[in-house]
Amino acid sequence: MTAPTFEPEQLVAALNAAGVAYVIVGGIAVAAHGVVRATADLDLVPEPSADNLDLLARTLADLGAEHPVDDVLTGKSLARPVSFKLQTRHGALQVLNRMPAVPSFARLREDAIVVAIAPQVSAVVCSRDALRAMKLASGRPRDLVDVAELDELHGR
């Protein structure tokens, strides 16, 4: 089976239509802050309330996602302190419950920006400072390259 085409605008539109509270991090966030970078999935941090995680699970299930172990995707399974990479009909989406250097979802959301990722599709994206802190805390080579490019672009 071939992987579906990555259509982040379709994923975000579905999340928005359902009323899911989230903040995008990762490659899409890096791009929103001006760094040209390819990415193959949408990384997001959901608001951790049971109601929001149930809503996220239903929305992702409607997009064809299944839990990687339990098959059935539920808010309770999404609440586990692990990250999940899920395949949907619009491509991969990673639910991140533990982000290094993120004090709380409320703080992450408070500092976030809203960007248009397609006509009439806006996405909530983490701030550059939060993104930079997360990338430095992870320490992965790709993340350190992202930090260097963000710093070069924004004069840090």
Short mmCIF file of C-alpha atoms in Angstrom, two decimals:
data_model
loop_
_atom_site.label_atom_id
_atom_site.label_comp_id
_atom_site.label_asym_id
_atom_site.label_seq_id
_atom_site.Cartn_x
_atom_site.Cartn_y
_atom_site.Cartn_z
CA MET A 1 0.00 0.00 0.00
CA THR A 2 1.38 3.42 -0.88
CA ALA A 3 1.24 6.24 1.63
CA PRO A 4 -1.41 8.86 0.96
CA THR A 5 -0.38 12.22 -0.42
CA PHE A 6 0.50 14.59 2.41
CA GLU A 7 -2.20 17.27 2.53
CA PRO A 8 -1.69 19.24 5.75
CA GLU A 9 -4.31 21.79 4.77
CA GLN A 10 -6.93 19.02 4.70
CA LEU A 11 -5.86 17.76 8.11
CA VAL A 12 -5.98 21.25 9.61
CA ALA A 13 -9.35 21.98 7.98
CA ALA A 14 -10.79 18.82 9.56
CA LEU A 15 -9.36 19.67 12.99
CA ASN A 16 -10.71 23.21 12.76
CA ALA A 17 -14.15 22.08 11.57
CA ALA A 18 -14.40 19.68 14.51
CA GLY A 19 -13.30 22.34 17.01
CA VAL A 20 -10.18 20.50 18.18
CA ALA A 21 -7.81 22.64 20.26
CA TYR A 22 -4.21 22.14 19.09
CA VAL A 23 -0.92 23.87 18.36
CA ILE A 24 1.22 22.81 15.42
CA VAL A 25 4.93 22.24 16.05
CA GLY A 26 7.63 20.58 13.92
CA GLY A 27 8.30 21.05 10.24
CA ILE A 28 5.09 22.93 9.41
CA ALA A 29 5.83 25.35 12.26
CA VAL A 30 9.39 25.83 11.00
CA ALA A 31 7.99 26.67 7.56
CA ALA A 32 5.44 29.07 9.07
CA HIS A 33 8.37 30.96 10.58
CA GLY A 34 10.03 31.32 7.18
CA VAL A 35 12.44 28.39 6.90
CA VAL A 36 12.00 26.41 3.71
CA ARG A 37 11.93 22.77 4.75
CA ALA A 38 10.27 19.63 3.49
CA THR A 39 8.17 17.64 5.93
CA ALA A 40 6.08 14.53 5.56
CA ASP A 41 3.79 14.84 8.57
CA LEU A 42 1.84 17.27 10.69
CA ASP A 43 3.12 17.43 14.27
CA LEU A 44 0.70 18.78 16.82
CA VAL A 45 0.29 19.20 20.55
CA PRO A 46 -3.36 18.80 21.56
CA GLU A 47 -5.01 20.54 24.48
CA PRO A 48 -4.93 17.70 27.02
CA SER A 49 -8.49 17.72 28.40
CA ALA A 50 -10.43 14.46 28.06
CA ASP A 51 -13.12 16.18 25.97
CA ASN A 52 -10.59 17.60 23.52
CA LEU A 53 -8.71 14.30 23.21
CA ASP A 54 -12.01 12.48 22.58
CA LEU A 55 -12.84 15.04 19.89
CA LEU A 56 -9.36 14.65 18.36
CA ALA A 57 -9.69 10.85 18.38
CA ARG A 58 -13.10 10.98 16.65
CA THR A 59 -11.83 13.47 14.06
CA LEU A 60 -8.76 11.39 13.27
CA ALA A 61 -10.82 8.18 13.15
CA ASP A 62 -13.13 9.91 10.65
CA LEU A 63 -9.99 10.56 8.56
CA GLY A 64 -9.11 6.86 8.64
CA ALA A 65 -6.59 6.83 11.50
CA GLU A 66 -6.29 3.82 13.78
CA HIS A 67 -4.40 3.39 17.02
CA PRO A 68 -1.05 1.72 16.20
CA VAL A 69 -1.50 -0.95 18.89
CA ASP A 70 -5.12 -1.01 20.03
CA ASP A 71 -6.65 -0.41 16.55
CA VAL A 72 -9.45 1.71 18.01
CA LEU A 73 -8.43 5.33 18.50
CA THR A 74 -9.82 6.93 21.67
CA GLY A 75 -9.14 10.04 23.67
CA LYS A 76 -7.89 7.85 26.49
CA SER A 77 -5.36 6.18 24.19
CA LEU A 78 -4.21 9.59 22.94
CA ALA A 79 -3.74 10.76 26.54
CA ARG A 80 -0.96 8.25 27.20
CA PRO A 81 2.41 9.95 27.74
CA VAL A 82 3.79 8.78 24.41
CA SER A 83 3.71 10.23 20.93
CA PHE A 84 1.63 8.64 18.21
CA LYS A 85 2.27 8.78 14.48
CA LEU A 86 -0.98 8.06 12.69
CA GLN A 87 -1.79 7.60 9.03
CA THR A 88 -4.88 9.34 7.70
CA ARG A 89 -6.26 9.61 4.21
CA HIS A 90 -4.56 13.04 4.04
CA GLY A 91 -1.16 11.79 5.20
CA ALA A 92 0.67 11.32 8.47
CA LEU A 93 -0.06 13.18 11.67
CA GLN A 94 1.92 12.93 14.88
CA VAL A 95 0.22 13.59 18.23
CA LEU A 96 2.84 14.80 20.70
CA ASN A 97 1.93 14.64 24.37
CA ARG A 98 5.37 15.25 25.81
CA MET A 99 7.25 18.13 24.26
CA PRO A 100 10.61 19.12 25.70
CA ALA A 101 10.74 22.70 26.96
CA VAL A 102 6.95 23.23 26.82
CA PRO A 103 5.71 24.40 30.23
CA SER A 104 2.01 23.82 29.47
CA PHE A 105 -0.43 23.69 26.59
CA ALA A 106 -2.02 26.93 27.85
CA ARG A 107 1.32 28.74 27.57
CA LEU A 108 2.07 27.18 24.19
CA ARG A 109 -1.35 28.29 22.89
CA GLU A 110 -1.11 31.75 24.45
CA ASP A 111 2.12 32.50 22.56
CA ALA A 112 1.03 30.81 19.30
CA ILE A 113 0.38 32.56 16.01
CA VAL A 114 -2.33 31.90 13.45
CA VAL A 115 -1.22 31.46 9.85
CA ALA A 116 -3.04 30.74 6.61
CA ILE A 117 -1.82 27.44 5.19
CA ALA A 118 -4.32 27.42 2.31
CA PRO A 119 -7.10 29.71 1.16
CA GLN A 120 -9.62 29.84 4.01
CA VAL A 121 -7.64 27.37 6.17
CA SER A 122 -5.86 28.88 9.17
CA ALA A 123 -3.64 26.94 11.52
CA VAL A 124 -2.53 27.57 15.10
CA VAL A 125 1.29 27.37 15.10
CA CYS A 126 3.67 27.63 18.03
CA SER A 127 5.68 30.80 18.48
CA ARG A 128 9.22 31.01 17.16
CA ASP A 129 10.61 31.15 20.72
CA ALA A 130 8.68 28.02 21.76
CA LEU A 131 9.68 26.23 18.57
CA ARG A 132 13.32 27.15 19.10
CA ALA A 133 13.23 25.96 22.73
CA MET A 134 11.63 22.63 21.76
CA LYS A 135 14.13 22.04 18.98
CA LEU A 136 17.11 22.83 21.23
CA ALA A 137 15.75 20.56 23.97
CA SER A 138 15.33 17.64 21.55
CA GLY A 139 18.91 18.03 20.33
CA ARG A 140 18.34 15.94 17.18
CA PRO A 141 20.60 16.95 14.28
CA ARG A 142 17.64 18.01 12.07
CA ASP A 143 16.26 20.13 14.90
CA LEU A 144 19.60 21.84 15.47
CA VAL A 145 19.76 22.67 11.75
CA ASP A 146 16.25 24.14 12.04
CA VAL A 147 17.38 26.31 14.98
CA ALA A 148 20.42 27.54 13.07
CA GLU A 149 18.25 28.42 10.07
CA LEU A 150 15.64 30.16 12.25
CA ASP A 151 18.41 32.14 13.97
CA GLU A 152 19.99 33.11 10.66
CA LEU A 153 16.67 34.19 9.21
CA HIS A 154 15.53 36.12 12.27
CA GLY A 155 18.88 37.50 13.43
CA ARG A 156 19.43 35.73 16.71
#
